[in-house]
Structures are given as C-alpha cells and as structure tokens.
Short mmCIF file of C-alpha atoms and ligand atoms in Angstrom, two decimals:
data_model
loop_
_atom_site.label_atom_id
_atom_site.label_comp_id
_atom_site.label_asym_id
_atom_site.label_seq_id
_atom_site.Cartn_x
_atom_site.Cartn_y
_atom_site.Cartn_z
CA UNK A 1 124.61 -92.67 42.48
CA UNK A 2 123.01 -89.27 41.94
CA UNK A 3 120.60 -87.54 44.26
CA UNK A 4 117.59 -87.06 42.01
CA UNK A 5 115.42 -90.17 42.05
CA UNK A 6 115.01 -91.89 38.71
CA UNK A 7 111.59 -93.07 39.76
CA UNK A 8 109.23 -91.43 42.24
CA UNK A 9 106.08 -93.36 43.01
CA UNK A 10 103.44 -91.51 45.01
CA UNK A 11 100.21 -93.02 46.31
CA UNK A 12 99.96 -95.47 43.42
CA UNK A 13 96.64 -97.30 43.23
CA UNK A 14 95.44 -99.89 40.76
CA UNK A 15 91.96 -101.32 40.70
CA UNK A 16 89.96 -103.65 38.53
CA UNK A 17 86.23 -103.43 37.97
CA UNK A 18 83.98 -100.46 38.65
CA UNK A 19 81.30 -101.78 40.97
CA UNK A 20 82.92 -103.43 44.02
CA UNK A 21 86.37 -102.85 42.58
CA UNK A 22 89.25 -105.11 43.46
CA UNK A 23 91.98 -102.78 44.68
CA UNK A 24 95.15 -104.70 43.88
CA UNK A 25 97.53 -101.87 44.80
CA UNK A 26 96.31 -99.50 47.48
CA UNK A 27 98.36 -96.37 47.76
CA UNK A 28 102.04 -97.26 47.66
CA UNK A 29 104.90 -94.76 47.57
CA UNK A 30 108.63 -95.14 47.10
CA UNK A 31 111.67 -93.70 45.33
CA UNK A 32 114.35 -95.38 43.34
CA UNK A 33 117.67 -93.69 42.63
CA UNK A 34 120.15 -94.40 39.87
CA UNK A 35 122.13 -97.54 40.55
CA UNK A 36 119.86 -98.70 43.40
CA UNK A 37 118.56 -102.23 43.76
CA UNK A 38 115.13 -102.63 45.31
CA UNK A 39 113.25 -105.86 45.94
CA UNK A 40 109.54 -106.38 46.51
CA UNK A 41 108.49 -109.50 48.39
CA UNK A 42 105.20 -110.84 49.69
CA UNK A 43 102.76 -113.70 49.26
CA UNK A 44 100.97 -114.54 46.06
CA UNK A 45 98.22 -112.03 45.31
CA UNK A 46 99.81 -109.20 47.33
CA UNK A 47 99.81 -106.95 44.27
CA UNK A 48 103.50 -107.12 43.41
CA UNK A 49 103.11 -107.69 39.69
CA UNK A 50 100.24 -105.24 39.32
CA UNK A 51 102.29 -102.63 41.18
CA UNK A 52 105.16 -102.79 38.69
CA UNK A 53 102.98 -103.17 35.62
CA UNK A 54 101.13 -100.03 36.75
CA UNK A 55 104.36 -98.05 36.61
CA UNK A 56 104.75 -98.33 32.86
CA UNK A 57 101.20 -98.42 31.52
CA UNK A 58 100.92 -102.19 31.24
CA UNK A 59 97.52 -102.40 32.98
CA UNK A 60 94.95 -102.18 30.22
CA UNK A 61 91.85 -103.53 31.93
CA UNK A 62 92.09 -101.62 35.18
CA UNK A 63 92.37 -98.10 36.51
CA UNK A 64 95.65 -96.68 37.76
CA UNK A 65 95.82 -93.47 39.80
CA UNK A 66 98.47 -91.64 41.80
CA UNK A 67 101.76 -90.46 40.42
CA UNK A 68 104.74 -92.17 38.83
CA UNK A 69 107.50 -89.78 37.85
CA UNK A 70 110.25 -91.10 35.65
CA UNK A 71 113.12 -88.60 35.60
CA UNK A 72 110.52 -86.00 36.54
CA UNK A 73 108.09 -86.96 33.77
CA UNK A 74 104.62 -88.13 34.83
CA UNK A 75 103.76 -91.58 33.51
CA UNK A 76 100.29 -92.11 35.00
CA UNK A 77 97.87 -91.09 32.28
CA UNK A 78 100.68 -90.39 29.79
CA UNK A 79 99.91 -91.07 26.12
CA UNK A 80 100.64 -94.59 24.88
CA UNK A 81 103.34 -93.25 22.56
CA UNK A 82 105.20 -91.70 25.46
CA UNK A 83 104.88 -94.84 27.58
CA UNK A 84 106.19 -96.95 24.71
CA UNK A 85 109.19 -94.67 24.39
CA UNK A 86 109.95 -95.02 28.10
CA UNK A 87 109.53 -98.79 27.90
CA UNK A 88 111.75 -98.90 24.83
CA UNK A 89 114.68 -97.15 26.42
CA UNK A 90 114.35 -95.96 30.01
CA UNK A 91 112.61 -98.82 31.75
CA UNK A 92 112.80 -102.43 30.59
CA UNK A 93 110.98 -105.44 31.95
CA UNK A 94 111.78 -109.11 32.26
CA UNK A 95 109.06 -111.57 33.19
CA UNK A 96 108.89 -115.10 34.51
CA UNK A 97 108.02 -116.57 31.16
CA UNK A 98 110.85 -115.32 28.99
CA UNK A 99 109.73 -117.12 25.91
CA UNK A 100 106.59 -114.98 25.92
CA UNK A 101 108.78 -111.92 25.27
CA UNK A 102 109.50 -113.35 21.85
CA UNK A 103 107.44 -113.92 18.76
CA UNK A 104 107.62 -117.71 18.26
CA UNK A 105 107.92 -117.49 14.49
CA UNK A 106 110.90 -115.15 14.23
CA UNK A 107 114.53 -115.94 15.10
CA UNK A 108 115.73 -114.59 18.45
CA UNK A 109 118.56 -112.52 16.95
CA UNK A 110 116.29 -110.74 14.50
CA UNK A 111 113.95 -109.77 17.32
CA UNK A 112 116.78 -108.31 19.35
CA UNK A 113 117.94 -106.36 16.29
CA UNK A 114 114.43 -104.94 15.95
CA UNK A 115 114.38 -103.95 19.61
CA UNK A 116 117.74 -102.20 19.22
CA UNK A 117 116.63 -100.34 16.13
CA UNK A 118 113.31 -99.37 17.72
CA UNK A 119 115.16 -97.35 20.33
CA UNK A 120 118.20 -96.18 18.39
CA UNK A 121 118.94 -95.09 14.88
CA UNK A 122 121.50 -97.76 14.00
CA UNK A 123 122.22 -99.30 10.59
CA UNK A 124 121.29 -102.98 10.32
CA UNK A 125 124.84 -104.30 10.37
CA UNK A 126 125.76 -102.35 13.50
CA UNK A 127 122.54 -103.43 15.21
CA UNK A 128 123.27 -107.04 14.32
CA UNK A 129 126.76 -106.81 15.76
CA UNK A 130 125.32 -105.28 18.89
CA UNK A 131 122.69 -108.02 19.20
CA UNK A 132 125.44 -110.64 19.06
CA UNK A 133 127.34 -108.70 21.75
CA UNK A 134 124.21 -108.60 23.89
CA UNK A 135 123.70 -112.35 23.57
CA UNK A 136 127.29 -112.80 24.60
CA UNK A 137 126.93 -110.38 27.51
CA UNK A 138 124.00 -112.40 28.90
CA UNK A 139 125.98 -115.60 28.68
CA UNK A 140 124.74 -117.32 25.52
CA UNK A 141 127.54 -119.58 24.31
CA UNK A 142 128.29 -119.23 20.58
CA UNK A 143 126.13 -116.10 20.29
CA UNK A 144 126.69 -115.70 16.54
CA UNK A 145 125.71 -119.33 16.01
CA UNK A 146 122.56 -119.05 18.18
CA UNK A 147 121.54 -115.74 16.58
CA UNK A 148 119.31 -117.40 13.99
CA UNK A 149 117.67 -119.91 16.35
CA UNK A 150 113.97 -119.70 17.08
CA UNK A 151 112.81 -119.06 20.65
CA UNK A 152 111.71 -122.69 21.18
CA UNK A 153 115.23 -123.86 20.32
CA UNK A 154 116.52 -122.17 23.49
CA UNK A 155 116.35 -124.02 26.82
CA UNK A 156 114.45 -122.37 29.70
CA UNK A 157 117.54 -120.77 31.18
CA UNK A 158 118.87 -119.68 27.78
CA UNK A 159 115.47 -118.21 26.86
CA UNK A 160 115.52 -116.23 30.10
CA UNK A 161 119.00 -114.94 29.23
CA UNK A 162 117.85 -114.02 25.73
CA UNK A 163 114.83 -112.24 27.25
CA UNK A 164 117.24 -110.22 29.36
CA UNK A 165 119.29 -109.40 26.23
CA UNK A 166 116.06 -108.18 24.64
CA UNK A 167 115.36 -106.01 27.68
CA UNK A 168 118.85 -104.54 27.46
CA UNK A 169 118.43 -103.65 23.78
CA UNK A 170 117.19 -100.15 24.61
CA UNK A 171 120.00 -99.52 27.11
CA UNK A 172 117.59 -99.10 30.05
CA UNK A 173 118.43 -97.19 33.20
CA UNK A 174 116.00 -99.34 35.16
CA UNK A 175 115.40 -103.04 34.76
CA UNK A 176 112.23 -104.40 36.31
CA UNK A 177 112.33 -108.16 36.76
CA UNK A 178 109.16 -109.94 37.88
CA UNK A 179 109.93 -113.45 39.15
CA UNK A 180 112.81 -113.84 36.67
CA UNK A 181 114.04 -117.11 38.15
CA UNK A 182 110.75 -118.73 39.14
CA UNK A 183 110.23 -122.07 37.47
CA UNK A 184 113.89 -122.53 36.54
CA UNK A 185 116.12 -125.27 37.97
CA UNK A 186 118.06 -124.21 41.04
CA UNK A 187 121.42 -124.31 39.25
CA UNK A 188 120.02 -122.28 36.36
CA UNK A 189 118.56 -119.79 38.84
CA UNK A 190 121.96 -119.25 40.38
CA UNK A 191 123.39 -118.38 36.97
CA UNK A 192 120.63 -115.86 36.32
CA UNK A 193 121.21 -114.25 39.73
CA UNK A 194 124.91 -113.90 38.91
CA UNK A 195 124.01 -112.39 35.56
CA UNK A 196 121.76 -109.75 37.15
CA UNK A 197 124.48 -108.91 39.64
CA UNK A 198 127.04 -108.42 36.86
CA UNK A 199 124.67 -106.37 34.73
CA UNK A 200 123.75 -104.01 37.56
CA UNK A 201 127.41 -103.51 38.40
CA UNK A 202 128.69 -103.10 34.88
CA UNK A 203 125.86 -101.10 33.38
CA UNK A 204 125.21 -98.86 36.36
CA UNK A 205 121.56 -99.81 35.98
CA UNK A 206 118.92 -99.79 38.71
CA UNK A 207 117.04 -102.97 39.46
CA UNK A 208 113.50 -103.42 40.73
CA UNK A 209 113.10 -107.10 41.46
CA UNK A 210 110.06 -109.08 42.46
CA UNK A 211 110.50 -112.56 43.73
CA UNK A 212 108.90 -115.12 46.02
CA UNK A 213 112.42 -116.32 46.58
CA UNK A 214 113.92 -114.37 49.42
CA UNK A 215 117.35 -115.80 48.65
CA UNK A 216 117.25 -114.27 45.18
CA UNK A 217 116.05 -110.91 46.51
CA UNK A 218 118.58 -110.79 49.31
CA UNK A 219 121.43 -111.64 46.96
CA UNK A 220 120.55 -108.85 44.56
CA UNK A 221 118.76 -106.07 46.43
CA UNK A 222 120.12 -103.58 48.92
CA UNK A 223 116.65 -102.35 49.82
CA UNK A 224 113.57 -104.49 50.34
CA UNK A 225 109.86 -103.66 50.61
CA UNK A 226 107.32 -106.12 51.97
CA UNK A 227 103.85 -106.00 50.44
CA UNK A 228 100.73 -107.37 52.05
CA UNK A 229 97.25 -107.13 50.54
CA UNK A 230 98.04 -104.23 48.24
CA UNK A 231 100.06 -102.16 50.69
CA UNK A 232 103.66 -101.87 51.81
CA UNK A 233 103.87 -103.02 55.44
CA UNK A 234 107.63 -102.76 55.97
CA UNK A 235 110.64 -101.34 54.17
CA UNK A 236 114.32 -100.96 54.86
CA UNK A 237 117.76 -102.16 53.91
CA UNK A 238 118.35 -105.86 53.34
CA UNK A 239 120.18 -106.05 56.67
CA UNK A 240 117.36 -104.31 58.54
CA UNK A 241 114.63 -106.44 57.01
CA UNK A 242 116.37 -109.77 57.37
CA UNK A 243 118.20 -109.01 60.61
CA UNK A 244 115.50 -107.18 62.56
CA UNK A 245 112.12 -107.49 60.92
CA UNK A 246 109.66 -105.22 62.73
CA UNK A 247 106.25 -106.06 61.28
CA UNK A 248 104.73 -109.34 62.50
CA UNK A 249 103.97 -110.17 58.86
CA UNK A 250 107.60 -109.73 57.81
CA UNK A 251 108.76 -112.07 60.56
CA UNK A 252 106.14 -114.64 59.60
CA UNK A 253 107.00 -114.29 55.92
CA UNK A 254 110.71 -114.78 56.57
CA UNK A 255 109.98 -117.96 58.52
CA UNK A 256 107.75 -119.26 55.73
CA UNK A 257 110.15 -119.05 52.78
CA UNK A 258 113.49 -120.76 52.23
CA UNK A 259 116.56 -118.66 52.97
CA UNK A 260 119.79 -118.62 50.96
CA UNK A 261 122.37 -120.12 53.25
CA UNK A 262 120.47 -121.41 56.21
CA UNK A 263 118.50 -124.64 56.08
CA UNK A 264 115.84 -123.72 58.57
CA UNK A 265 112.49 -125.27 59.43
CA UNK A 266 109.81 -123.57 57.36
CA UNK A 267 106.69 -122.44 59.13
CA UNK A 268 103.83 -121.64 56.80
CA UNK A 269 101.80 -118.56 57.77
CA UNK A 270 98.44 -119.69 59.03
CA UNK A 271 95.36 -118.58 57.15
CA UNK A 272 95.26 -116.93 53.78
CA UNK A 273 95.69 -113.34 52.58
CA UNK A 274 92.41 -111.43 52.42
CA UNK A 275 90.46 -111.02 49.26
CA UNK A 276 91.23 -107.60 47.84
CA UNK A 277 87.68 -106.78 46.87
CA UNK A 278 86.69 -106.81 50.54
CA UNK A 279 89.79 -106.34 52.70
CA UNK A 280 89.52 -106.40 56.50
CA UNK A 281 89.25 -103.08 58.35
CA UNK A 282 92.17 -101.76 60.38
CA UNK A 283 95.43 -103.56 59.71
CA UNK A 284 94.90 -105.98 56.85
CA UNK A 285 97.10 -108.57 58.52
CA UNK A 286 95.14 -108.57 61.79
CA UNK A 287 93.10 -111.74 61.12
CA UNK A 288 96.37 -113.71 60.86
CA UNK A 289 98.46 -111.77 63.35
CA UNK A 290 99.31 -113.47 66.66
CA UNK A 291 99.74 -110.05 68.28
CA UNK A 292 96.52 -108.48 67.00
CA UNK A 293 94.68 -106.46 69.61
CA UNK A 294 90.87 -106.45 69.42
CA UNK A 295 89.36 -102.99 69.22
CA UNK A 296 92.59 -101.55 67.80
CA UNK A 297 94.18 -103.61 65.03
CA UNK A 298 90.80 -104.62 63.60
CA UNK A 299 89.44 -101.08 63.67
CA UNK A 300 92.03 -98.38 63.02
CA UNK A 301 94.48 -98.10 60.17
CA UNK A 302 97.95 -98.64 61.68
CA UNK A 303 100.51 -95.82 61.95
CA UNK A 304 103.92 -95.93 60.31
CA UNK A 305 106.76 -96.38 62.76
CA UNK A 306 110.41 -95.55 62.08
CA UNK A 307 113.27 -97.46 63.71
CA UNK A 308 116.83 -96.70 64.60
CA UNK A 309 119.02 -99.57 63.48
CA UNK A 310 122.41 -98.27 64.48
CA UNK A 311 124.72 -97.26 61.65
CA UNK A 312 122.43 -98.23 58.80
CA UNK A 313 121.48 -94.99 57.00
CA UNK A 314 118.48 -96.55 55.24
CA UNK A 315 115.03 -95.62 56.57
CA UNK A 316 113.51 -98.61 58.30
CA UNK A 317 109.72 -98.37 58.65
CA UNK A 318 106.87 -100.66 59.53
CA UNK A 319 103.15 -99.94 59.52
CA UNK A 320 101.90 -101.55 62.71
CA UNK A 321 100.02 -100.70 65.93
CA UNK A 322 102.29 -102.87 68.05
CA UNK A 323 104.77 -100.09 68.77
CA UNK A 324 102.19 -97.59 70.03
CA UNK A 325 100.97 -97.05 73.57
CA UNK A 326 97.46 -98.04 72.50
CA UNK A 327 98.74 -101.62 72.04
CA UNK A 328 99.90 -103.77 74.97
CA UNK A 329 103.13 -104.55 73.11
CA UNK A 330 105.09 -107.62 74.13
CA UNK A 331 108.24 -109.45 73.10
CA UNK A 332 107.50 -109.09 69.42
CA UNK A 333 107.78 -105.30 69.61
CA UNK A 334 111.05 -103.65 70.55
CA UNK A 335 109.94 -100.18 71.55
CA UNK A 336 113.47 -99.17 72.44
CA UNK A 337 114.26 -99.04 68.73
CA UNK A 338 111.36 -96.74 67.85
CA UNK A 339 112.43 -93.35 66.54
CA UNK A 340 109.11 -91.81 65.60
CA UNK A 341 105.49 -92.70 64.98
CA UNK A 342 103.47 -91.16 62.18
CA UNK A 343 99.70 -91.35 62.53
CA UNK A 344 97.86 -93.31 59.83
CA UNK A 345 97.48 -91.02 56.86
CA UNK A 346 93.82 -91.60 56.29
CA UNK A 347 92.01 -93.34 59.12
CA UNK A 348 88.93 -93.71 56.90
CA UNK A 349 90.85 -96.16 54.76
CA UNK A 350 90.77 -98.68 57.52
CA UNK A 351 86.98 -98.66 57.47
CA UNK A 352 86.59 -99.70 53.85
N1 ATP B 401 93.68 -108.04 35.03
C1 ATP B 401 93.18 -108.27 36.24
N2 ATP B 401 91.87 -108.23 36.48
C2 ATP B 401 91.36 -108.46 37.71
N3 ATP B 401 92.11 -108.74 38.79
C3 ATP B 401 93.44 -108.79 38.62
C4 ATP B 401 94.05 -108.58 37.35
N4 ATP B 401 95.39 -108.70 37.48
C5 ATP B 401 95.60 -108.99 38.80
N5 ATP B 401 94.44 -109.05 39.48
C6 ATP B 401 94.30 -109.31 40.91
O1 ATP B 401 95.10 -108.39 41.61
C7 ATP B 401 95.65 -108.99 42.79
C8 ATP B 401 97.15 -108.82 42.80
O2 ATP B 401 97.72 -109.59 41.74
P1 ATP B 401 99.28 -109.65 41.42
O3 ATP B 401 99.40 -110.46 40.20
O4 ATP B 401 99.84 -108.28 41.40
O5 ATP B 401 99.85 -110.43 42.69
P2 ATP B 401 101.35 -110.87 42.95
O6 ATP B 401 101.73 -110.29 44.26
O7 ATP B 401 102.18 -110.54 41.78
O8 ATP B 401 101.18 -112.45 43.10
P3 ATP B 401 102.15 -113.63 42.59
O9 ATP B 401 103.21 -113.72 43.63
O10 ATP B 401 101.26 -114.82 42.59
O11 ATP B 401 102.68 -113.28 41.25
C9 ATP B 401 95.18 -110.45 42.77
O12 ATP B 401 94.05 -110.54 43.60
C10 ATP B 401 94.82 -110.67 41.33
O13 ATP B 401 93.82 -111.64 41.21
MG1 MG B 402 103.20 -111.67 40.37
#
C-alpha cells in the first residue's frame, strides 16, 4: 500500500433534471488507496450506483459536479477520450448483468482480445493467449475450448466470470463492482466472492464494491461506507461498522439484511427512503428514526462525529445529532466513545 490515494472523491454530486432536480448523490467525499477494499452499502435508491458511475463519466443524462481525482488527474468534466482511457486501463467496472458487458453476436474470447488490444499494443496471437489466461484466471474450465463460445452459451455464473475477465483485460488498478453477485444462486455467489478475494490479493488491485448483501461486502471489504438518500451517513472499518454501528440507520440496516454466518431474525426498517427530488430537512433519516428529536433532527443538518474504537486505526465517523448535547441521547448513543464533533458543513443544506 502506498500513501498517495489512487482515487480522491471530493463533494461529488450527481443530479438529474434541471427544474426540481433529483439529487441522487449529494456531496460525498472519500479516498481510496492502492490495494484497499471499500464497500458501499445502503437501501435501494440510496445513490450507490449513480455514485460510482459518476466517478468515470458514465452518467450521460445527468449533471455531475465536485471533484474526482484519479492518480491526481481530474475526471469530472474530463474529455470523453480521457475518460475512456481511464476506463480502459486504470478503472474497470463489473455490473450485475454480466452478459450486458458483451456484444451478443460476437464470441466471448474475441471480445476479450479486443479489450486487451484496446489498452495495450499487443500482437493478435499474444492477446489471444492472454485472453485464454484471463479466462483461466477467472475460473472458466477449459478456457481454450470456451474461447469461441457466444455470451448466451455461458451460464449466469460463467458469464459473470467472463465479465470479470473482460474487466481485467486492461490490467486495472481499481475494480468497481456494482452488485456483482446479485441474482446469482447462493453457491455461485460464493465462488464469485472467492474469485474477487483472490484477484485483489494476487493483482494488488483496489476494489470498490457495492452490494445489498452485507455478507458479500463484509467478506471482501476492509472499509465500509453506509449511504442513505444520497449521502454517506457512516463510515469505518468492517469491524467498526459491524461491531459498533453508531448511526441509527446503520444499526437498522444491519438488522434488516441477512448476515454471513449468523442466522438472525430480520427486522425490516419501517417506512421507505425519501424521494430524492424532495428530501426531508435536517437529517434525511429522521422520519424513520426511533431516536429523532423534534426541533433538532428535522431542522438542522447533523454534525459529523468521530469515534474512538480502541486499536482500530481506521477513522470511524457517523453523521448524527444523537451524540451532541442538543439531543437528549439515550442508550442508542454511546457518548463515551465520542472523540470529536464537527459542525455540519453547510447548515443551509438541511433546509432544502
Ligand atoms: N438516469 C437517471 N435519471 C433519473 N433518475 C435516475 C437516473 N439514474 C438513477 N436515478 C435515480 O437516482 C436515485 C439513485 O439511484 P441508484 O441507482 O444510484 O440507487 P442504488 O443505491 O444503486 O439502488 P439499488 O440498490 O436499487 O441499485 C434513484 O432515485 C434513481 O431513481
Ligand atoms: Mg444500484
């Protein structure tokens, strides 16, 4: 791991529509260093997919602002040519529907060869050999034999593996995977999780993973961010987030989704996430929060609170009023653990 972040995201915003815009991502910031694994979790509609598509210029019908630096190079507003080059080699993406990464009328192997040659100046024969190696690396049995198959001839799990091979064609330093196991059988999912783990270890690649499935995220990611209604409400190491969640939403989210090892009772979160074209004032979670305090949580944007979690060097932060003196507190809020409180950056934002 080096010290310079590969990716530095600063106040990233993405909105759709001009009049009464829907703000899908509302000012998120984070860093990702070489070799790090970061997961983004949150309910459907939280802005997870838009947030990662915004990084690499894949939002064509909306407006993206803020800053995304890739190895120090600004990507927001960068020319299409430059973004394509970054997507071809630096940052690769894998989506839920792997088959969609392929042209249905061309054999899988040929498409991987093209992807290799688009990023590197390799003769055809060498690129072909490398494509076979990639198929083997992602766990396709008889890779040379499957090279000429069409995408529809691959099963769901095999297509997802081939999609990952395609993503690896440009030797990326960062792999972004958006729900890569969703929709696959549980046993197939487990194989894909193992594959990601091996790839990250062997290729010294960073991983930015989005998944509804907390088990998948906690198996693969050392750091986790929780998104709610376009914003990050909590972040920290896997141990911090799972072991001592600090935001009432994180706790509720953890109780609402299946865990890896533990068969626990699932408790759905009551209510629904807000609509992003007219989000609630104050903390966006307040209408669903059992600890919401009238006159505070529904009015003012919450501050960011840092926590001391013993030996864990990762910064653990939550954006919540519950740890401040203005809030009555209660069992849900362990004020002993609070290290510092940063006032809300822009109180006006809560009013929108
Ligand atoms: N092209 C678009 N035009 C208008 N609104 C969009 C567009 N793409 C996404 N949105 C909206 O942005 C919000 C965030 O969507 P996004 O797909 O990022 O959510 P998500 O967290 O990835 O959800 P899921 O878990 O269901 O994949 C949603 O309200 C969605 O309807
Ligand atoms: Mg999504």
